[in-house]
Short mmCIF file of C-alpha atoms in Angstrom, two decimals:
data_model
loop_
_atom_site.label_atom_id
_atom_site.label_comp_id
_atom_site.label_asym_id
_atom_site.label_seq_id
_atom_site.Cartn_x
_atom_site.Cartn_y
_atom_site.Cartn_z
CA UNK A 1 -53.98 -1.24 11.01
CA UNK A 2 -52.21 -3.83 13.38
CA UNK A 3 -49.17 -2.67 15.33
CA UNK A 4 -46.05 -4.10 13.00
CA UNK A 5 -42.80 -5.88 15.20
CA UNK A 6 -39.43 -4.55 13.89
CA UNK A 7 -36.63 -6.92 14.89
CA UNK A 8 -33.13 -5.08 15.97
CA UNK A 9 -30.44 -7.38 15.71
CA UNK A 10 -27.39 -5.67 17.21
CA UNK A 11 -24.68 -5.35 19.54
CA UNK A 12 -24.10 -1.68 19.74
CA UNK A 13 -26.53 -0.55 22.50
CA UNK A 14 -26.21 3.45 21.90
CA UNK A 15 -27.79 2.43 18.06
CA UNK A 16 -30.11 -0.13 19.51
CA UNK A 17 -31.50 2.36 22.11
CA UNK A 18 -31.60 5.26 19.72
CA UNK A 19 -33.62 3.20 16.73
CA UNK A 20 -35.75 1.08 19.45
CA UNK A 21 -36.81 4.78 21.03
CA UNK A 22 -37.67 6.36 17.79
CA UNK A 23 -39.28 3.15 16.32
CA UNK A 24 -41.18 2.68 19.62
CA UNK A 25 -42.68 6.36 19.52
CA UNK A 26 -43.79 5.79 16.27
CA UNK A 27 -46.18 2.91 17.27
CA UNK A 28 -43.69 -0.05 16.59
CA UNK A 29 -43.44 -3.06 18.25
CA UNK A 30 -39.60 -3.70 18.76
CA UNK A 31 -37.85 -6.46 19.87
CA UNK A 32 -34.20 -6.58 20.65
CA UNK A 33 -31.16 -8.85 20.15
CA UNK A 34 -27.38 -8.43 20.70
CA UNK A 35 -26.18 -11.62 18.79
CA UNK A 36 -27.33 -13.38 15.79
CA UNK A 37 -27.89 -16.58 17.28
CA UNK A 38 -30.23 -14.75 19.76
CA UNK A 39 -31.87 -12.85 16.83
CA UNK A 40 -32.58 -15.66 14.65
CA UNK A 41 -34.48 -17.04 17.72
CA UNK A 42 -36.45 -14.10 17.79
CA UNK A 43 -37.13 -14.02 14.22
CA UNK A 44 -38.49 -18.22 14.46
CA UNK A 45 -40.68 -17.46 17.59
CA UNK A 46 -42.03 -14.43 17.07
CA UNK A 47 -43.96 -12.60 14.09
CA UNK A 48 -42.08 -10.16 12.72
CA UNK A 49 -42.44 -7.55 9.87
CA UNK A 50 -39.18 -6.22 9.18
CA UNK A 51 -35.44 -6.64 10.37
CA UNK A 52 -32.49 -4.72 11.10
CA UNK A 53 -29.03 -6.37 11.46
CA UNK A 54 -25.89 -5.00 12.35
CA UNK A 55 -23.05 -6.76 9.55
CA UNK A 56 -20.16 -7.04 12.18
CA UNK A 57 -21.66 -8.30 15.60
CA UNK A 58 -21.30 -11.37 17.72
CA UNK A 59 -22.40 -14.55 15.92
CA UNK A 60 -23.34 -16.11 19.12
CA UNK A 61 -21.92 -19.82 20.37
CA UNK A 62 -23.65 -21.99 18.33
CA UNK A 63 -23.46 -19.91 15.53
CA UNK A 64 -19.68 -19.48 15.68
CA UNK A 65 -18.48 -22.43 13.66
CA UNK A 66 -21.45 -21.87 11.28
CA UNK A 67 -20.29 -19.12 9.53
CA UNK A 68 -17.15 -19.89 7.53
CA UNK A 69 -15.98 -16.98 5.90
CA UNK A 70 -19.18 -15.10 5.98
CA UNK A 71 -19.37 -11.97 8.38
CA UNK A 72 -22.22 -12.16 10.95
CA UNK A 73 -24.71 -10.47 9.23
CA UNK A 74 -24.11 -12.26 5.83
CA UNK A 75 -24.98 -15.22 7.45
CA UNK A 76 -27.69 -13.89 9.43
CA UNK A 77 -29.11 -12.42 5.93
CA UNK A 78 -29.12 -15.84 3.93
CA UNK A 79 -30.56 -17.37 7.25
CA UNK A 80 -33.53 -15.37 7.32
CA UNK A 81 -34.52 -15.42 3.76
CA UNK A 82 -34.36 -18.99 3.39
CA UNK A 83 -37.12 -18.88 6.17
CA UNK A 84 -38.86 -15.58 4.88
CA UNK A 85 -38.56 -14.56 1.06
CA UNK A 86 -40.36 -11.62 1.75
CA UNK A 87 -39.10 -10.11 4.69
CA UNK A 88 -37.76 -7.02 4.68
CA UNK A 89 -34.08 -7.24 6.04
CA UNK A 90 -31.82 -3.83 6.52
CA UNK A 91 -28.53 -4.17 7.05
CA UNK A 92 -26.44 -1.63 8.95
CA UNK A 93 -22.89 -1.14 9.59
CA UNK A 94 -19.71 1.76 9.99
CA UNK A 95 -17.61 -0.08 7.67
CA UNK A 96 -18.39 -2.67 5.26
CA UNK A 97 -16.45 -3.28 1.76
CA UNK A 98 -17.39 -3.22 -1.36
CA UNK A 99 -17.36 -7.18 -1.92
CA UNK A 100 -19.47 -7.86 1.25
CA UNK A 101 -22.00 -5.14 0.21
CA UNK A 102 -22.92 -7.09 -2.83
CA UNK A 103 -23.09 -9.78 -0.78
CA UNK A 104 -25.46 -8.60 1.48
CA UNK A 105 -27.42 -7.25 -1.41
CA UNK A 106 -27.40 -10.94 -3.42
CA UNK A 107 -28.62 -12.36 -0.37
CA UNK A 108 -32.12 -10.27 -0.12
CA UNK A 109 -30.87 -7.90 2.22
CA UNK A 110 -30.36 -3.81 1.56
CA UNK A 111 -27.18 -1.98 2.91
CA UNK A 112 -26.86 1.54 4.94
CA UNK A 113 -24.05 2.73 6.24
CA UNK A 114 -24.44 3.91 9.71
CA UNK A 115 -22.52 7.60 9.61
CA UNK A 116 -24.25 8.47 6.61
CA UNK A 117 -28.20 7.61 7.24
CA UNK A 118 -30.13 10.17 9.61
CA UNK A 119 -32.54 8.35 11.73
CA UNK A 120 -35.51 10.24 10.13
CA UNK A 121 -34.17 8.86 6.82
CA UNK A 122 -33.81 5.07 8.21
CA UNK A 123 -37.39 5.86 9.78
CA UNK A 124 -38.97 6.75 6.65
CA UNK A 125 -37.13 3.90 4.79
CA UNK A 126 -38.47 1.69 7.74
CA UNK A 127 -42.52 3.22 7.17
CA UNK A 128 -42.05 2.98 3.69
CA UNK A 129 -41.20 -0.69 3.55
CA UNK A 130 -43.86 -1.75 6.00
CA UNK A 131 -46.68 0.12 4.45
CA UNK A 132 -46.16 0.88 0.98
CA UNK A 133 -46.21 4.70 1.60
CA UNK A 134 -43.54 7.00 0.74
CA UNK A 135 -43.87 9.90 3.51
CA UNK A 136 -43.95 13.59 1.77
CA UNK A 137 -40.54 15.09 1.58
CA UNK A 138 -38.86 11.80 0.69
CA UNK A 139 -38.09 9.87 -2.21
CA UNK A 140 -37.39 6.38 -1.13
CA UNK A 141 -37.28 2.80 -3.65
CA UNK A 142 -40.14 0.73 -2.42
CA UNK A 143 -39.11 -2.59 -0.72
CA UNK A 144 -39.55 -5.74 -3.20
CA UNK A 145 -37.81 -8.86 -2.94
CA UNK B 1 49.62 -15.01 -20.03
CA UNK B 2 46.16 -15.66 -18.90
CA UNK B 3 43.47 -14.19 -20.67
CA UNK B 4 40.79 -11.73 -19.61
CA UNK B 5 37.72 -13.60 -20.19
CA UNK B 6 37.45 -16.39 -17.70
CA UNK B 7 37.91 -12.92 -15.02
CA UNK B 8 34.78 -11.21 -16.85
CA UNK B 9 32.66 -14.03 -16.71
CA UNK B 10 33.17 -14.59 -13.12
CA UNK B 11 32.76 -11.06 -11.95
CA UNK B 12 29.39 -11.33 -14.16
CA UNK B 13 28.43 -13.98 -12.67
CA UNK B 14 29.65 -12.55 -9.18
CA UNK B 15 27.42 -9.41 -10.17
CA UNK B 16 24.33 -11.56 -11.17
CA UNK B 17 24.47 -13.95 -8.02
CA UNK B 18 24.51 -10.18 -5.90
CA UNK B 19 21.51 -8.68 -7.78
CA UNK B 20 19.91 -12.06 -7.08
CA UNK B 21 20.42 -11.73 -3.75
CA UNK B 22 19.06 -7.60 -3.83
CA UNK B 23 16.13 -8.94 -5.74
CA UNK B 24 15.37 -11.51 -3.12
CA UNK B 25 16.14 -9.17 -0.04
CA UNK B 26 13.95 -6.40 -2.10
CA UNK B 27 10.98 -9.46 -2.35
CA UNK B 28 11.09 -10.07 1.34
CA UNK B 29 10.90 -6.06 2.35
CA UNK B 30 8.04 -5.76 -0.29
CA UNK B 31 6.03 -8.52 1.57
CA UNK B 32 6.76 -6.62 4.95
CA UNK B 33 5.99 -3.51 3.73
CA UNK B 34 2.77 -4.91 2.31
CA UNK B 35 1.84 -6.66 5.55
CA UNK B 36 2.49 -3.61 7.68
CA UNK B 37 0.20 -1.89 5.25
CA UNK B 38 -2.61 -4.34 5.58
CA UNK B 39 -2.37 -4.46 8.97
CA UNK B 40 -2.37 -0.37 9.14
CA UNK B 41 -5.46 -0.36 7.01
CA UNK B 42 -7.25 -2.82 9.08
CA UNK B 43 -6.32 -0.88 12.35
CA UNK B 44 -7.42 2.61 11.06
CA UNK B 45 -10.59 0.73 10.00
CA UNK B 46 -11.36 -0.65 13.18
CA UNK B 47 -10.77 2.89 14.90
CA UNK B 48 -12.80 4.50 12.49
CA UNK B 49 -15.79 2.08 13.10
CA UNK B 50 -15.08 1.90 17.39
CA UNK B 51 -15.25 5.61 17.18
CA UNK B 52 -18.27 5.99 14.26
CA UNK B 53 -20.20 4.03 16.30
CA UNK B 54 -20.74 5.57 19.66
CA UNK B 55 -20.47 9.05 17.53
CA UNK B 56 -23.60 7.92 15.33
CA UNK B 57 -25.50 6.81 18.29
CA UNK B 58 -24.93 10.44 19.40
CA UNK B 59 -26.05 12.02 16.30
CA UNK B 60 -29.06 9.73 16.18
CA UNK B 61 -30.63 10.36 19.91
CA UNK B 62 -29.97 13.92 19.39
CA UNK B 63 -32.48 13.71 16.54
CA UNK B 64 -34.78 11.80 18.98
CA UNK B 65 -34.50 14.74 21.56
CA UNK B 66 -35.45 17.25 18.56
CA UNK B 67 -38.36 15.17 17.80
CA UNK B 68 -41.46 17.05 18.88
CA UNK B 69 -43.02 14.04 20.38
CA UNK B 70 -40.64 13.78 22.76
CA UNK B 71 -41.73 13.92 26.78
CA UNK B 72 -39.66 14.78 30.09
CA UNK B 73 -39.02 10.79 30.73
CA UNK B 74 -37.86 9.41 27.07
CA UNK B 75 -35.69 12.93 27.32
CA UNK B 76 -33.80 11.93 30.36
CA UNK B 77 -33.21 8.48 28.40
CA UNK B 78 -32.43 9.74 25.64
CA UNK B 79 -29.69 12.13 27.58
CA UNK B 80 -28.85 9.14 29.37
CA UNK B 81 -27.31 7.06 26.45
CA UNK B 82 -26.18 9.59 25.18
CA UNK B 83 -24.15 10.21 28.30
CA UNK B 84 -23.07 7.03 28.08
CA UNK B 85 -22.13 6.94 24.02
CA UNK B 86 -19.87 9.98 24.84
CA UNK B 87 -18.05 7.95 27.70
CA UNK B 88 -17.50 5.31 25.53
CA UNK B 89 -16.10 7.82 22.28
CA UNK B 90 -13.89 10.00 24.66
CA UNK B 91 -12.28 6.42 25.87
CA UNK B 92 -11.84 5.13 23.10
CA UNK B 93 -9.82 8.34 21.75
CA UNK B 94 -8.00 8.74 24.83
CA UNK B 95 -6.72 5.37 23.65
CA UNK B 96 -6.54 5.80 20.34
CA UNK B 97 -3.78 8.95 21.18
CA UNK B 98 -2.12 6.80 23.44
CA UNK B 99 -1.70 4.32 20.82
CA UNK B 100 -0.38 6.81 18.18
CA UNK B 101 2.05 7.54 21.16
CA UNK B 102 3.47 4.25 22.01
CA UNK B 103 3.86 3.61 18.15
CA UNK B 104 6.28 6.72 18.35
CA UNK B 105 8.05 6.11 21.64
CA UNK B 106 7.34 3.52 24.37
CA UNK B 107 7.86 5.51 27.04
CA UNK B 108 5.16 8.01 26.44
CA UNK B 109 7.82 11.38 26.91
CA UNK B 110 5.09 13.18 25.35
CA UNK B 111 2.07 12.68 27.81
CA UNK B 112 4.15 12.73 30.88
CA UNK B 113 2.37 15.22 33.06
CA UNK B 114 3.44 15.96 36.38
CA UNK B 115 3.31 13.46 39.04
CA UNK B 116 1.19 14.24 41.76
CA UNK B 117 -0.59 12.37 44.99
CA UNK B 118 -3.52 10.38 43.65
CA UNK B 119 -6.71 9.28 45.65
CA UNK B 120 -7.05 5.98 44.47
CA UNK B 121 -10.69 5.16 45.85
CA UNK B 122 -12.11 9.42 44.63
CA UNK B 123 -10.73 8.07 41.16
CA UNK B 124 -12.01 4.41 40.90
CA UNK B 125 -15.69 6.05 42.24
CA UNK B 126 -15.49 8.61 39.57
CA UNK B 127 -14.56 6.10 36.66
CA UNK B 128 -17.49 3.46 37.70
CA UNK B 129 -20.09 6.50 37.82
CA UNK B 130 -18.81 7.08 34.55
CA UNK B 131 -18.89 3.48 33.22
CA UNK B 132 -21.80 2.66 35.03
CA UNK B 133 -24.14 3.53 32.44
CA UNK B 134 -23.07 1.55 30.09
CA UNK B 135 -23.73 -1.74 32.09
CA UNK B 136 -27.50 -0.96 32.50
CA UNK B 137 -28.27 -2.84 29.66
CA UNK B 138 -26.78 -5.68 30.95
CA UNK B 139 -27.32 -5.07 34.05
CA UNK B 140 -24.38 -5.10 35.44
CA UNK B 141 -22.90 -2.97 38.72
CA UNK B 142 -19.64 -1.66 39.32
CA UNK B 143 -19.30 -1.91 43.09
CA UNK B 144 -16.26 -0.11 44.44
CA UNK B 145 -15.64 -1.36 47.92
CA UNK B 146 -14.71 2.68 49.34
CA UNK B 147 -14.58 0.84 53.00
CA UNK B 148 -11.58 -1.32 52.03
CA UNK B 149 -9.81 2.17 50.54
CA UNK B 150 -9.43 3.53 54.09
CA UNK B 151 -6.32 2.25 55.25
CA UNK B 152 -4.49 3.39 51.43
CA UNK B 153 -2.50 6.01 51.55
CA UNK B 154 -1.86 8.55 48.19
CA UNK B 155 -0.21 7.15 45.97
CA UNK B 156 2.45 9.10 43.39
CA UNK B 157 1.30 8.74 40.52
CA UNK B 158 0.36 10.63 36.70
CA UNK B 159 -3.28 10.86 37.23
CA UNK B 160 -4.54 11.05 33.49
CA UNK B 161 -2.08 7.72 32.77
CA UNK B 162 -3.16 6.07 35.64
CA UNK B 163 -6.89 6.87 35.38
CA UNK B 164 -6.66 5.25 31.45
CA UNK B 165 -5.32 2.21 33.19
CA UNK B 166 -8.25 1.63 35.12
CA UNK B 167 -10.77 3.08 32.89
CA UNK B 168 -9.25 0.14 30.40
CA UNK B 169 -9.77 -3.12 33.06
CA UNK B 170 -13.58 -1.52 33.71
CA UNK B 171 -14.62 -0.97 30.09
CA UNK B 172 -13.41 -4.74 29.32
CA UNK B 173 -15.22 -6.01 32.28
CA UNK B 174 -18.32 -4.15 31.43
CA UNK B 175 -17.66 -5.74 27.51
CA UNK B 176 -17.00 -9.11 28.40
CA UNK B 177 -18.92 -9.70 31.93
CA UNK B 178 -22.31 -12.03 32.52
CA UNK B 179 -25.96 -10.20 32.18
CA UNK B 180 -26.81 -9.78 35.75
CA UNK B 181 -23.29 -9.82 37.77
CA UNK B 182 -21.37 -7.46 39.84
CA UNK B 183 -18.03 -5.81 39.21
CA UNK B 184 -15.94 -5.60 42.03
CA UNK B 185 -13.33 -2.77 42.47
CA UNK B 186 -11.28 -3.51 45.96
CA UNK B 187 -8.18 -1.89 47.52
CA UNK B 188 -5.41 -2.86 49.92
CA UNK B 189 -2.49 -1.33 51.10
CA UNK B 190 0.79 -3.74 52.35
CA UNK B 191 3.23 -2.32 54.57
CA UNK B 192 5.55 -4.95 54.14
CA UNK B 193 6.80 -2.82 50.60
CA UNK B 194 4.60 0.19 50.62
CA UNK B 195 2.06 -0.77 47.76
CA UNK B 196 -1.10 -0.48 47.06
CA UNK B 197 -2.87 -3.25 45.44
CA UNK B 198 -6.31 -2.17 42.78
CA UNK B 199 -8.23 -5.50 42.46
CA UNK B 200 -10.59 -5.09 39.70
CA UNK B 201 -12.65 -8.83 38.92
CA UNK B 202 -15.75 -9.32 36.84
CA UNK B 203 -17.47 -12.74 36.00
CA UNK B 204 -17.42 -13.43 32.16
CA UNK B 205 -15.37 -15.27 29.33
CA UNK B 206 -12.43 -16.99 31.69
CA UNK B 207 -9.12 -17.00 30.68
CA UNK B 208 -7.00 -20.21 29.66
CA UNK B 209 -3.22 -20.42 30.68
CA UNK B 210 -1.91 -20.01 27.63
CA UNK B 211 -4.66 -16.75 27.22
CA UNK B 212 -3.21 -15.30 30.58
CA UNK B 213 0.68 -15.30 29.42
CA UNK B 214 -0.19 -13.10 26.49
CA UNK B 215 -3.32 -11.09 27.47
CA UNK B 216 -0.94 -7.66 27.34
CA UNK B 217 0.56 -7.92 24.14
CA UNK B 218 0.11 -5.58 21.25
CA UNK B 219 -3.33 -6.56 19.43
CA UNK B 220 -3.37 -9.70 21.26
CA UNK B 221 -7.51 -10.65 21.70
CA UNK B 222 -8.76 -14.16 23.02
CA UNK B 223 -11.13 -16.22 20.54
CA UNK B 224 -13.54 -15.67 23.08
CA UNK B 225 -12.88 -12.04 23.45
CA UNK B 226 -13.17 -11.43 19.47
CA UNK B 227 -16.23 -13.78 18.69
CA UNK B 228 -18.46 -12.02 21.86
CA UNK B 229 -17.55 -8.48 20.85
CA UNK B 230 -15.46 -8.61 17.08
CA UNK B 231 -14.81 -4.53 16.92
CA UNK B 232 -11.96 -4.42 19.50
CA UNK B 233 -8.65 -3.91 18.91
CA UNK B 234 -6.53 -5.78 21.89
CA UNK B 235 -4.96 -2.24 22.72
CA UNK B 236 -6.51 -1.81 26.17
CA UNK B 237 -4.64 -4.33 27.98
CA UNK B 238 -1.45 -3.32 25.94
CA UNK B 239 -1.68 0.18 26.72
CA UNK B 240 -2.28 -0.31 30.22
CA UNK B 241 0.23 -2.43 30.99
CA UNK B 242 3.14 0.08 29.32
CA UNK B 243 1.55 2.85 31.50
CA UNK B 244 2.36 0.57 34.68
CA UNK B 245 5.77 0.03 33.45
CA UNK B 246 6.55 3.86 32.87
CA UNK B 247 5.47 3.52 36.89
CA UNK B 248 7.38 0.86 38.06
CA UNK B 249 4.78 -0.73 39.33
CA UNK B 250 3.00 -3.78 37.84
CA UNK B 251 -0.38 -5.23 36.23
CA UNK B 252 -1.70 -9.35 36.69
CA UNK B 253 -4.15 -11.24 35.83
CA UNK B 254 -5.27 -14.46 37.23
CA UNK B 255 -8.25 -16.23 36.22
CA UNK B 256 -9.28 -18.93 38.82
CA UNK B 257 -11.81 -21.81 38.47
CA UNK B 258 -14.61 -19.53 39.28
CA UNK B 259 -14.57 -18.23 35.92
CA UNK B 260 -14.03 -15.16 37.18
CA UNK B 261 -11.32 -12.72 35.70
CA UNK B 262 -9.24 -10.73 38.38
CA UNK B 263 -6.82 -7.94 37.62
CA UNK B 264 -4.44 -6.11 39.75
CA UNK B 265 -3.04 -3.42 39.55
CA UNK B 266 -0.18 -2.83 41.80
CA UNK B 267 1.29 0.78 42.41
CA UNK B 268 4.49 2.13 44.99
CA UNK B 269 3.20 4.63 46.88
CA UNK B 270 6.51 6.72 47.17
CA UNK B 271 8.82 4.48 44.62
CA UNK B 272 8.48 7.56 42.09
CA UNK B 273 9.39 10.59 44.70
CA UNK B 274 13.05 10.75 44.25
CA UNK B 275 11.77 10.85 40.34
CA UNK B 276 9.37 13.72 40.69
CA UNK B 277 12.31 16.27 40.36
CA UNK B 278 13.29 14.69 36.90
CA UNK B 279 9.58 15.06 35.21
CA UNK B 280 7.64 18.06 34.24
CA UNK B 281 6.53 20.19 37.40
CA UNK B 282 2.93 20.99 37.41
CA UNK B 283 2.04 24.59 36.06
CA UNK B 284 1.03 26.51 38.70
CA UNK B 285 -2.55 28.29 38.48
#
């Protein structure tokens, strides 16, 4: 099976480290970004399977006028699926209300909240949406968009 | 004889135009009291998610370390960041209690320890070998210039205070400096009134005049500042800049051309002696 890319966009470098590490040792391909101008670039040049995105992060300079009322993410969210119905896109944050949840979710994209997803959880959610699988010991919705 | 009426109607009238005023005094409190709340909600949110983060970072290399795939290398990574994830938490609630503090009384009675002769340049190493990790990713240096420390004498000071002061100027540098730059920590003493000057400068977002005049005020963050990093909370600054007050010494900023910003932090090295006698004496061991 070819190697898939997983595309990190966020600014928090302790999560960034800890899900490119544990992604990487699992036979991912990850690629990096700490702004969502830089990770939409990413995400046009490069071939890429699945997406994470942090909801409050830098937009980036050209992005900053760009975004109305819409939180980073949001943006970055509608952005991507315009390009990519099908793409997975997870999006991560501490805090996020209610109203920007749905959001997030009308856009194409599925919410976790950071504090309260282990990493072998997000990992399994992230295997699980690139092949189809469910690993044993977890029950996890299959990604459709 | 006059009758009663006309006197009923105007104290009634008296009466309504008072409640009036109540109901419009009790209107304008309500919108204060609602704005204070908002604004209390939206602080305790952005602690909680400044201190969740770094915390979940934590919690989610420790489950790389437990992984049984892990080797001696990705370990000392992994133990790395999360080094560096527990500098940034401990910070950040260092601040956080300083905060809660200064909300309460301004001139921090309560975390007065006693004052006692600080090595500036032992510090300022110890705080970039701290900090230092976190500018890997960016690679960015702290470089504290011990050579120009040699001629600076001890200065009086309340170490835990003063070491929050310049832990807050390094973390923002290390937030808001250039991929690839240096940040330079350089001390000086003048004789002329027995200071010591801390120059702290790092090349990033520069500062506008109007930015500069109210870079220390309560919640105060540049557009700049917020759109390159939106979780802060403009306490740092604030924070440090009471702590200099409390002693009597000062904190600047300039930002020149260059684009880089430059903070200093100027201290008295026996201003506070005659004072020592009026604070909390150190426990002794």
């Amino acid at each position: 099976m070819a190697q898939k890319t997983v595309l990190l966009i966020d600014d928090e470098q302790g999560f960034l480290e800890a899900l490119a590490d544990a992604l990487e040792s699992e036979g991912y391909r990850v690629l990096t970004a700490s702004s969502g101008e830089e990770g939409l670039r990413i995400a046009a040049a490069e071939k890429v399977d699945l997406v994470t995105v942090d909801v409050m992060m830098p937009p980036g300079r050209s992005l900053e006028d760009r975004l109305s009322s819409l939180t980073t993410g949001v943006y970055i969210v509608k952005e991507l699926r315009k390009s990519f119905p099908k793409l997975p896109i997870f999006c991560l944050s501490v805090i996020t209300d209610e109203p920007t949840i749905r959001e997030i979710e009308r856009s194409g994209g599925r919410f976790f909240r950071k504090g309260e997803t282990s990493l072998k959880h997000m990992l399994a959610t992230i295997h699980s949406a690139l092949t189809g699988t469910v690993r044993s010991g977890y029950t996890i919705h299959r990604w459709s968009t | 004889m006059s009758s009663p009426e006309p006197d009923k109607d105007r104290v009634i009238a008296d009466l309504k135009r008072q409640v009036a005023k109540l109901q419009a005094e009790v209107a304008v409190l309500q919108t204060a009291n609602a704005r204070m709340n908002k604004e209390r909600i939206e602080y305790l949110q952005n602690v909680s998610h400044q201190l969740v983060a770094p915390l979940n970072a934590i919690k989610w290399h420790i489950e790389n370390l437990t992984s049984s795939r892990i080797g001696l290398d990705r370990a000392k990574k992994v133990l790395r960041s999360i080094y560096s994830q527990a500098t940034i938490a401990v910070h950040l609630a260092k601040n956080f209690v300083f905060m809660s503090n200064l909300e309460a009384d301004h001139s921090l009675s309560a975390l007065r320890e006693p004052l006692e002769l600080v090595q500036l340049d032992r510090l300022l190493v110890n705080l970039a070998d701290d900090f230092q990790p976190l500018g890997w990713n960016k690679e960015i240096d702290i470089h504290v210039d011990t050579k120009g420390f040699y001629n600076v004498p001890d200065v009086l000071a309340i170490k835990p205070l003063i070491s929050q002061v310049f832990s807050n100027i390094i973390e923002n540098a290390l937030k808001y400096s250039k991929k690839t730059s240096v940040i330079e920590v350089e001390g000086r003493y003048v004789p002329a009134d027995d200071s010591v000057v801390v120059t702290i400068s790092n090349e990033g977002i520069p500062l506008e005049p109007g930015e500069v005049a109210r870079i220390f005020e309560r919640g105060y963050r540049t557009k700049e500042a917020t759109n390159a990093y939106p979780a802060g909370t403009g306490f740092g600054l604030y924070i440090a800049k009471k702590i200099m007050d409390i002693h009597e010494g000062s904190i600047l900023v300039e930002s020149p051309r260059s684009g880089r910003a430059v903070f200093h932090v100027v201290l008295f090295v026996k201003k506070l002696q005659g004072k020592a006698r009026e604070w909390p004496k150190k426990p002794s061991s």
